[in-house]
PDB file of N, CA, C and O in Angstrom:
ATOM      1  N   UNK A   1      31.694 -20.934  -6.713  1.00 71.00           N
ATOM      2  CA  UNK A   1      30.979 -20.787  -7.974  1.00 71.00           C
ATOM      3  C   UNK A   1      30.088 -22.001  -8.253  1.00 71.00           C
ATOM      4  O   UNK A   1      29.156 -21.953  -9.056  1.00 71.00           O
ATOM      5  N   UNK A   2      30.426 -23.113  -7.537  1.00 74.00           N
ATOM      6  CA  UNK A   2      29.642 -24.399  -7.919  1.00 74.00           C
ATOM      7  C   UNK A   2      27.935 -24.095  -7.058  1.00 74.00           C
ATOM      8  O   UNK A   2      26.869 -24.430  -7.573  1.00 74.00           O
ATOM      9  N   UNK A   3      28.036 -23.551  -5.984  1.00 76.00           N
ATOM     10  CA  UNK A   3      27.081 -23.304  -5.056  1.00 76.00           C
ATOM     11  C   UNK A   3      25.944 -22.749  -6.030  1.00 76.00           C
ATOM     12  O   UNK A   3      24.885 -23.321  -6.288  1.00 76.00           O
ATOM     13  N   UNK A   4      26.401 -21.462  -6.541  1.00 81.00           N
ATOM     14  CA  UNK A   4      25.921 -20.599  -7.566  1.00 81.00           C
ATOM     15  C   UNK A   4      25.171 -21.367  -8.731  1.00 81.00           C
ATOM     16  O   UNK A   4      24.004 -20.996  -8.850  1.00 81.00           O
ATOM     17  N   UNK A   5      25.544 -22.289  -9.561  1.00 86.00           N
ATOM     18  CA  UNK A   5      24.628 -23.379  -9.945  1.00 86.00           C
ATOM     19  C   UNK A   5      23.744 -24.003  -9.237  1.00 86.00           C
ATOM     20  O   UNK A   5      22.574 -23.954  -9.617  1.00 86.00           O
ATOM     21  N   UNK A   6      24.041 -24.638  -8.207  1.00 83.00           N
ATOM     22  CA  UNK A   6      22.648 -25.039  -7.608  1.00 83.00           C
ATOM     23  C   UNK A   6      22.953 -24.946  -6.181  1.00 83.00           C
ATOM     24  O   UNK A   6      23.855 -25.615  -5.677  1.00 83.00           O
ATOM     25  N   UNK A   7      22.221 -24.133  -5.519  1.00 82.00           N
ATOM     26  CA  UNK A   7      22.363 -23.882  -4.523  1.00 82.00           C
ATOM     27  C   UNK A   7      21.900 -25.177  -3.768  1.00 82.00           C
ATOM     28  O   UNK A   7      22.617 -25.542  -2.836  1.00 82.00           O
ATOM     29  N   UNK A   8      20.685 -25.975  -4.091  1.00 85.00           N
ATOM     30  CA  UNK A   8      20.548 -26.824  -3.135  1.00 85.00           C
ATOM     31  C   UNK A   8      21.181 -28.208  -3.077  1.00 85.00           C
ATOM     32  O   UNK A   8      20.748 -29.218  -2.521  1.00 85.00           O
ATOM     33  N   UNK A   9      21.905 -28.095  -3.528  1.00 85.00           N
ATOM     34  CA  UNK A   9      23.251 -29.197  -3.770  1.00 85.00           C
ATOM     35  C   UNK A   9      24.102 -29.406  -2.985  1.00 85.00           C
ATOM     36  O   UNK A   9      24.511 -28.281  -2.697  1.00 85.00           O
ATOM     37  N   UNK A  10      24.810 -30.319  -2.277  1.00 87.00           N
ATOM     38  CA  UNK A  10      25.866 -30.233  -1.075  1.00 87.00           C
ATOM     39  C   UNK A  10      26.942 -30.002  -1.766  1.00 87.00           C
ATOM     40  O   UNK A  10      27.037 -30.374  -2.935  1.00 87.00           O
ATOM     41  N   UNK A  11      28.037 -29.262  -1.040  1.00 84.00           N
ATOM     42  CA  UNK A  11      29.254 -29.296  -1.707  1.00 84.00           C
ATOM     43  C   UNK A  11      30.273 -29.857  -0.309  1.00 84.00           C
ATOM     44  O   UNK A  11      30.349 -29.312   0.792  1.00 84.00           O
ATOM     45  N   UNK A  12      31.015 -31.148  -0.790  1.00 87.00           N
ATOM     46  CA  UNK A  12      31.945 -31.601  -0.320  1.00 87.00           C
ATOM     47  C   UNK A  12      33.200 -31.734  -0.911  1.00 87.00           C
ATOM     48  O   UNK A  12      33.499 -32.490  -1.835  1.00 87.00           O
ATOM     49  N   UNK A  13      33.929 -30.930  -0.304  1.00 84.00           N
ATOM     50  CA  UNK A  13      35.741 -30.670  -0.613  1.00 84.00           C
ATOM     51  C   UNK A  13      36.398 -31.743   0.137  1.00 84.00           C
ATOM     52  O   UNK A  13      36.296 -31.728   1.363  1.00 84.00           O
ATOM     53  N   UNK A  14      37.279 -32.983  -0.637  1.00 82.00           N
ATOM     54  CA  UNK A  14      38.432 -33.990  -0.094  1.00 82.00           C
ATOM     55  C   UNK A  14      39.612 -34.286  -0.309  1.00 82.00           C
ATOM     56  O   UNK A  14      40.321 -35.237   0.023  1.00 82.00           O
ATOM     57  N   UNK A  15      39.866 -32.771  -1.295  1.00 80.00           N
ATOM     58  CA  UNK A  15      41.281 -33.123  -1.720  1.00 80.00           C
ATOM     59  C   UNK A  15      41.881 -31.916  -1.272  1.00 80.00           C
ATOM     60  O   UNK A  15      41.192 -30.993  -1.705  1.00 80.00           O
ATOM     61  N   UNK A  16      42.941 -31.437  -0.539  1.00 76.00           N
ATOM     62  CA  UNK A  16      43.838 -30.932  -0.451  1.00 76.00           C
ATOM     63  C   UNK A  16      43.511 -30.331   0.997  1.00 76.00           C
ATOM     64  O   UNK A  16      44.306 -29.500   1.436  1.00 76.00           O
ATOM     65  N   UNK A  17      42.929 -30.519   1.405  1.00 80.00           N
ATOM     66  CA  UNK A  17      42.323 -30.344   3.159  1.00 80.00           C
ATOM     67  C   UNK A  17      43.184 -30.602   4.019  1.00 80.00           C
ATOM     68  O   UNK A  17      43.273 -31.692   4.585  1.00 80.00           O
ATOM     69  N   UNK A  18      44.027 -29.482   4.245  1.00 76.00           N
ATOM     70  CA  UNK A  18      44.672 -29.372   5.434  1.00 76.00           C
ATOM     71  C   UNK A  18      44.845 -28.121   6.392  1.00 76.00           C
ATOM     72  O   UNK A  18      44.170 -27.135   6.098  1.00 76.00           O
ATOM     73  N   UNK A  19      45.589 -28.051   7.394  1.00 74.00           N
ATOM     74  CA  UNK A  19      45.223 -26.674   8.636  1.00 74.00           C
ATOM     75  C   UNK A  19      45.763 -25.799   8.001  1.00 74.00           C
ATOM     76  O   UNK A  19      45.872 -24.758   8.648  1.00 74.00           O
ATOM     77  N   UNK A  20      46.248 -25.754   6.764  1.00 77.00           N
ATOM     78  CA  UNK A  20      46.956 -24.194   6.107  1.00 77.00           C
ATOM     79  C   UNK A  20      45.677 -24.384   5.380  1.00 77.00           C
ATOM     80  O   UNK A  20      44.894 -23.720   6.058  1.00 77.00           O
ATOM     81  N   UNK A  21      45.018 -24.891   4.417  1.00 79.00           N
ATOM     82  CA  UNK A  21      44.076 -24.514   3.387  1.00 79.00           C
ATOM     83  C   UNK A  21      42.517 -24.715   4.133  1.00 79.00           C
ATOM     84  O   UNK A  21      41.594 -24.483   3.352  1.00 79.00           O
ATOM     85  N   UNK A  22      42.162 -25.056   5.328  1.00 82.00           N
ATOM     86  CA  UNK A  22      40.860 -25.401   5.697  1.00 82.00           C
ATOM     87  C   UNK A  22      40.305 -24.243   6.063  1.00 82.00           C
ATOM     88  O   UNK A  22      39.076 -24.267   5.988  1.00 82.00           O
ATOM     89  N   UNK A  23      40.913 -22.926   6.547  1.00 79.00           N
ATOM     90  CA  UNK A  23      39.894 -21.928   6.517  1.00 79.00           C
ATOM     91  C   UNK A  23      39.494 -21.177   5.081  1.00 79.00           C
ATOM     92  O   UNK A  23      38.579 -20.358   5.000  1.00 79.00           O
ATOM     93  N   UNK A  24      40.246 -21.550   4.079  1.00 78.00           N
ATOM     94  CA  UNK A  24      39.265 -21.239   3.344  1.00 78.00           C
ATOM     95  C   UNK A  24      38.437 -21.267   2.510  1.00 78.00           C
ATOM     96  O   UNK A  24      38.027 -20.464   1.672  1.00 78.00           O
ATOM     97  N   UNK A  25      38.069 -22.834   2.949  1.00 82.00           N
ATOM     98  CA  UNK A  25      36.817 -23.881   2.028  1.00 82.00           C
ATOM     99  C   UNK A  25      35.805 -23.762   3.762  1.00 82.00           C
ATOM    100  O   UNK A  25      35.399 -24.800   4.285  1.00 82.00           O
ATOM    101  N   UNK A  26      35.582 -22.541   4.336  1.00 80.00           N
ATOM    102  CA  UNK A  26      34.257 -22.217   5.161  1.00 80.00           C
ATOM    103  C   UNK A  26      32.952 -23.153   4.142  1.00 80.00           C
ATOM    104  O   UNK A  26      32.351 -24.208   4.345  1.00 80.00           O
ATOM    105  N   UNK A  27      32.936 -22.393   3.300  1.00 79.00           N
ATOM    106  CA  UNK A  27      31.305 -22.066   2.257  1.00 79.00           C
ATOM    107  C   UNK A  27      31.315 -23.560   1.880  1.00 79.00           C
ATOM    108  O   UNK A  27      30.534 -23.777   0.953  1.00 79.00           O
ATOM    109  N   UNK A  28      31.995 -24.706   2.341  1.00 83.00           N
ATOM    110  CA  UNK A  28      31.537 -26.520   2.029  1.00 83.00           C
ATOM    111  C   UNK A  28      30.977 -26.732   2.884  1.00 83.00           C
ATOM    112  O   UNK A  28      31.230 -26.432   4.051  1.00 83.00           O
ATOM    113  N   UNK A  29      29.844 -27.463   2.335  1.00 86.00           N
ATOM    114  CA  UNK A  29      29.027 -28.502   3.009  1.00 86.00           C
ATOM    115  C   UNK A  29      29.381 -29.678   4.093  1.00 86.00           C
ATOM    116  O   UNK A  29      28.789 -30.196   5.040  1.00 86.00           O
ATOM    117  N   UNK A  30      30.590 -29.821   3.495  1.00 86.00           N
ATOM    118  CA  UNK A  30      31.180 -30.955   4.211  1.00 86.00           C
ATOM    119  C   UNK A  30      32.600 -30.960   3.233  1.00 86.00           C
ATOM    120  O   UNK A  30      32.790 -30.638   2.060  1.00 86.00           O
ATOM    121  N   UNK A  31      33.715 -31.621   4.580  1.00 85.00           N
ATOM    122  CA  UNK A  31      35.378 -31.668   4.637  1.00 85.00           C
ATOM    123  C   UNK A  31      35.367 -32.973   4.292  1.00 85.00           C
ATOM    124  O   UNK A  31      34.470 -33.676   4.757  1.00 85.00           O
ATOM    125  N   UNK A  32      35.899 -33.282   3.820  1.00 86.00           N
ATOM    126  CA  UNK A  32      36.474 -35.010   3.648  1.00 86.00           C
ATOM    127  C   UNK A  32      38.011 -34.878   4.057  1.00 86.00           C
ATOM    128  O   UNK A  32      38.578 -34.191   3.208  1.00 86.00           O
ATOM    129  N   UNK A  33      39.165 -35.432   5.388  1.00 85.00           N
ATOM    130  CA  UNK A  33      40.076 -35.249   5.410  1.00 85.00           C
ATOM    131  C   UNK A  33      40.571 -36.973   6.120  1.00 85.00           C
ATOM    132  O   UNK A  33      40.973 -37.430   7.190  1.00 85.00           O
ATOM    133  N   UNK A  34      40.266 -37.409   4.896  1.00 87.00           N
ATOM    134  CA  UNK A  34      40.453 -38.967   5.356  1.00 87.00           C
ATOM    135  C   UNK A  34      42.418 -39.018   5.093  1.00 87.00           C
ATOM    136  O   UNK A  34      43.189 -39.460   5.945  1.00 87.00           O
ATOM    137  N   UNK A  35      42.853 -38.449   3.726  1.00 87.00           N
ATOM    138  CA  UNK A  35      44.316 -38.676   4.104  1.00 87.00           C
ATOM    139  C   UNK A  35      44.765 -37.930   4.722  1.00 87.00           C
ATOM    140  O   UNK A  35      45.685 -38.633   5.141  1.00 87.00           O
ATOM    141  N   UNK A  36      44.949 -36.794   5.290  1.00 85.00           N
ATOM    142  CA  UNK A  36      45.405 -36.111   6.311  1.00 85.00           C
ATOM    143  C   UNK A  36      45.002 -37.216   7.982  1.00 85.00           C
ATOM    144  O   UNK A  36      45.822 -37.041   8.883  1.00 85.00           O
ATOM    145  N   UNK A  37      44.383 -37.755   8.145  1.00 89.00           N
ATOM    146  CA  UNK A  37      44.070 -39.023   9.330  1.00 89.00           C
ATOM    147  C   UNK A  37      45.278 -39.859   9.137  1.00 89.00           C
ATOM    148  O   UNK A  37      46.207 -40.084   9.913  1.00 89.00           O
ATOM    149  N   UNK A  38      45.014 -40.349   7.692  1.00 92.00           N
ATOM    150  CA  UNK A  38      45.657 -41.606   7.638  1.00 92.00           C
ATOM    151  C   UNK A  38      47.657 -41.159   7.499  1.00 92.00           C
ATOM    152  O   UNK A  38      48.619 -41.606   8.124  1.00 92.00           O
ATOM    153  N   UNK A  39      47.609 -40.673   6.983  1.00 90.00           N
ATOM    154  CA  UNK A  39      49.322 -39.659   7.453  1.00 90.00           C
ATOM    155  C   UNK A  39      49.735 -39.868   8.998  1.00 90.00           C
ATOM    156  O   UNK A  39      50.611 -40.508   9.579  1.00 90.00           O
ATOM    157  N   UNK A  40      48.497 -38.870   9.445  1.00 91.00           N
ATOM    158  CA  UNK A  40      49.018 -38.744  10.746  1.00 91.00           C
ATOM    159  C   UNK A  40      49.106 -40.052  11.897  1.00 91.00           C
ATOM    160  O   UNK A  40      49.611 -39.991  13.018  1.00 91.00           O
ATOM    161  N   UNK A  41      48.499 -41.153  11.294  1.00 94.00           N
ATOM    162  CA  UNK A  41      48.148 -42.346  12.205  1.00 94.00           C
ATOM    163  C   UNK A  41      49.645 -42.872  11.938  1.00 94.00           C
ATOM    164  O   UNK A  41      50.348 -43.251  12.875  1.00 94.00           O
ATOM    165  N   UNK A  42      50.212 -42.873  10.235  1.00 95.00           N
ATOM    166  CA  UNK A  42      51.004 -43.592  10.104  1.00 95.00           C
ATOM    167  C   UNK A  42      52.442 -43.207  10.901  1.00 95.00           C
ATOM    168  O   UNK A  42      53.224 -44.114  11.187  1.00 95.00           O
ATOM    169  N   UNK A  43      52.740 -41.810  11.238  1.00 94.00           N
ATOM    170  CA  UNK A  43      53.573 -40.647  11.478  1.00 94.00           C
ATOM    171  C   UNK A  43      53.330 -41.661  13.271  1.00 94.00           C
ATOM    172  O   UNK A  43      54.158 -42.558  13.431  1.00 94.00           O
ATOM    173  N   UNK A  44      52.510 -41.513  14.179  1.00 94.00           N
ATOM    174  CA  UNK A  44      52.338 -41.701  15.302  1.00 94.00           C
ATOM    175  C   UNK A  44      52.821 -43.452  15.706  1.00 94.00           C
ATOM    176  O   UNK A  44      53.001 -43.943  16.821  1.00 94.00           O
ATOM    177  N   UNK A  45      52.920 -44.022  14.507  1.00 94.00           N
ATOM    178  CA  UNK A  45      52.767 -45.771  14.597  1.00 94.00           C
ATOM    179  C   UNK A  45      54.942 -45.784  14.528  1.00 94.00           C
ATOM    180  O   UNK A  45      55.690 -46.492  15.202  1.00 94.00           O
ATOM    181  N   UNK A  46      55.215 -45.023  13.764  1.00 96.00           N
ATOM    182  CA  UNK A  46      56.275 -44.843  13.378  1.00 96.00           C
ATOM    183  C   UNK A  46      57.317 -44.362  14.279  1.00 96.00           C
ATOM    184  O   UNK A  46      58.471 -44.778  14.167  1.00 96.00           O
ATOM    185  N   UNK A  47      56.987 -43.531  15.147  1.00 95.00           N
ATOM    186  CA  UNK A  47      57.104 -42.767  16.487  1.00 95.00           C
ATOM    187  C   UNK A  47      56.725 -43.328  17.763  1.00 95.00           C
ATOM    188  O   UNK A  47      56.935 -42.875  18.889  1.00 95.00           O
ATOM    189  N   UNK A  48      56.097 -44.452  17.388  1.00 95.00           N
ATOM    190  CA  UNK A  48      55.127 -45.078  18.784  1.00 95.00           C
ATOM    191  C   UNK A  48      54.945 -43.974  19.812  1.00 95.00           C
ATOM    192  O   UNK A  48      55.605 -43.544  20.758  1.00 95.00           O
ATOM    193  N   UNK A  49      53.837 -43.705  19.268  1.00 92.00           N
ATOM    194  CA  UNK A  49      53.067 -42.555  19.707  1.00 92.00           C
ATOM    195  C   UNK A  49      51.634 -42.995  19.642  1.00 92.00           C
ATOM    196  O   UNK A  49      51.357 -43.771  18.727  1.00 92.00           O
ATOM    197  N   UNK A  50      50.599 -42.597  20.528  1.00 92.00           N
ATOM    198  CA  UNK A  50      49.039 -42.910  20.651  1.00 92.00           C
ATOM    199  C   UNK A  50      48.406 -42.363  19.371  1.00 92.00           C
ATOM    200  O   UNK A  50      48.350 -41.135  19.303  1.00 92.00           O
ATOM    201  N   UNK A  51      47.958 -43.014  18.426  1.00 94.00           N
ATOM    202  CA  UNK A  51      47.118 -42.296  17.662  1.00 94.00           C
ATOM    203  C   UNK A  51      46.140 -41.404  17.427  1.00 94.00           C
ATOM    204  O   UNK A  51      46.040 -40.456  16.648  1.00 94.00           O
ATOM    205  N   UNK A  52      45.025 -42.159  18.718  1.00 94.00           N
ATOM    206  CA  UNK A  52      43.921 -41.983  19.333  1.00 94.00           C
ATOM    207  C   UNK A  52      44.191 -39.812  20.151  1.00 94.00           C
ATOM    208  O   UNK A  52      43.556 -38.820  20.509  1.00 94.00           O
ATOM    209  N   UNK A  53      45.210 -40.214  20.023  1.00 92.00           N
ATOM    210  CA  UNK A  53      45.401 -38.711  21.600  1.00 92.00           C
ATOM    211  C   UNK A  53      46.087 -37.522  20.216  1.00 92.00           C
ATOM    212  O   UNK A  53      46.181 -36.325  20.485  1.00 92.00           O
ATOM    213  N   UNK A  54      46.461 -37.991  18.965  1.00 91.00           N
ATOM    214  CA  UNK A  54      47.124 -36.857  17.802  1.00 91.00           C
ATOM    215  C   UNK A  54      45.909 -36.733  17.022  1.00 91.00           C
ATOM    216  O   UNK A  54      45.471 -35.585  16.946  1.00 91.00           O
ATOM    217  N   UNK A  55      45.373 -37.486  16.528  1.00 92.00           N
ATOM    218  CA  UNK A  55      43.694 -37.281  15.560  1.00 92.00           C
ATOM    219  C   UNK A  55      43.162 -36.629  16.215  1.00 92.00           C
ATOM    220  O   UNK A  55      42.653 -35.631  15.705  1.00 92.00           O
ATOM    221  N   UNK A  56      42.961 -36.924  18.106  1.00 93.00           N
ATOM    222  CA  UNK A  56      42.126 -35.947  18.696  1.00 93.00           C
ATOM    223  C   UNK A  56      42.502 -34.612  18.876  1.00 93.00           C
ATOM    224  O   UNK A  56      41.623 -33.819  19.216  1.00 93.00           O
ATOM    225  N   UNK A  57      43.900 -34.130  18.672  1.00 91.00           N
ATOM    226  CA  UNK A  57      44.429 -32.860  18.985  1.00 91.00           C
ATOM    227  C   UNK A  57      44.750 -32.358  17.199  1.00 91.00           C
ATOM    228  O   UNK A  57      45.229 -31.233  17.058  1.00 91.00           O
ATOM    229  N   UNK A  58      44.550 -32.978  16.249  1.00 89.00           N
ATOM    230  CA  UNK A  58      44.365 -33.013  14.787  1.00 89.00           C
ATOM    231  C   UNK A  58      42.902 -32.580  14.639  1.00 89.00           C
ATOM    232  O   UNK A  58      42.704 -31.432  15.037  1.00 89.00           O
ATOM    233  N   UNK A  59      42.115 -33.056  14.287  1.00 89.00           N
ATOM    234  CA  UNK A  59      40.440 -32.690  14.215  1.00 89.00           C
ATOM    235  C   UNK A  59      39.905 -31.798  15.181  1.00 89.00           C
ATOM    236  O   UNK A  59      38.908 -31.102  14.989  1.00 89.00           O
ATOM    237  N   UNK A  60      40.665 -31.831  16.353  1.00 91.00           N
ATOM    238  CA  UNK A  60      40.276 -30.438  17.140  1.00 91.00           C
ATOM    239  C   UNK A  60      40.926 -29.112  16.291  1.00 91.00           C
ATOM    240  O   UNK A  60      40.409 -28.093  15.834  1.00 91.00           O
ATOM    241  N   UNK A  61      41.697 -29.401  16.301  1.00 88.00           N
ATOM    242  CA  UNK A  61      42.635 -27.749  15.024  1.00 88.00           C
ATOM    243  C   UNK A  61      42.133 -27.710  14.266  1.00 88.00           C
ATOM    244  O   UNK A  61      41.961 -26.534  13.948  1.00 88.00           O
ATOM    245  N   UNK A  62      41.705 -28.343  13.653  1.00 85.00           N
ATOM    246  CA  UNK A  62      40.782 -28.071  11.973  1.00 85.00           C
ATOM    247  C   UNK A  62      39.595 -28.214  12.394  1.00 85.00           C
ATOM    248  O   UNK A  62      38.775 -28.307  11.481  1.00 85.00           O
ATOM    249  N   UNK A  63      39.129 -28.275  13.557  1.00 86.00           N
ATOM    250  CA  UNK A  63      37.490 -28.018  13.487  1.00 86.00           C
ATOM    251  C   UNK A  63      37.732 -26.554  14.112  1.00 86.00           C
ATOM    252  O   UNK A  63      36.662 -25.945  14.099  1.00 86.00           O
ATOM    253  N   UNK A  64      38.683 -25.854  14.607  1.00 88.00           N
ATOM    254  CA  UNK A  64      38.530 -24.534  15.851  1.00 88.00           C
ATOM    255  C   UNK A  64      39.194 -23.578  14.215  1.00 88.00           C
ATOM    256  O   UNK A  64      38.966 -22.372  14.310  1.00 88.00           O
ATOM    257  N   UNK A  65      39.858 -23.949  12.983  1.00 84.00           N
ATOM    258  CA  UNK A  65      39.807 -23.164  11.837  1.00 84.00           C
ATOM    259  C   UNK A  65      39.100 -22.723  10.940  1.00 84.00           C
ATOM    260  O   UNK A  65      39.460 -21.841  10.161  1.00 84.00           O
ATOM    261  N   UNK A  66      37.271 -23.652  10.933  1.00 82.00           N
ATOM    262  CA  UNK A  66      36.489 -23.577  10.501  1.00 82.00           C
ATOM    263  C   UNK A  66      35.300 -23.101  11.413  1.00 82.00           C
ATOM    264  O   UNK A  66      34.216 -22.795  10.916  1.00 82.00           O
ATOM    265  N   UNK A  67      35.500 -23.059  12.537  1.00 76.00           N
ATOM    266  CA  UNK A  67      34.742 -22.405  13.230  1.00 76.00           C
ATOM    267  C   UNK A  67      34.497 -20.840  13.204  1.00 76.00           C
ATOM    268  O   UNK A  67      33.688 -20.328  13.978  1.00 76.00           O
TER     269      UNK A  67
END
């Protein structure tokens, strides 16, 4: 409905962005999923686990839900 006001306006969604709710904020301009990163970095540090190799298998899933 925000689009609908002005269409030529970006719409960026950053709160509640995760792989259950990201397919269905399609119609944003742009994702902001900076705490869902920062979770998962802390989850991997905690586990001593690679960070680098879960963000990449993280942002791959939520980019192949919005696709």
């Amino acid at each position: 409905s925000i689009k609908k006001i002005n269409s030529k306006k970006n719409l960026v969604i950053g709160f509640g962005i995760t792989t259950k709710t990201i397919s269905s904020l399609k119609n944003a301009d742009g994702l902001v999923v900076g705490s869902q990163l920062c979770k998962e970095i802390t989850k991997c540090l905690k586990r001593r686990q690679n960070p680098v190799t879960k963000l990449n298998k993280m942002v791959s899933s939520l980019k192949r839900r919005i696709s």
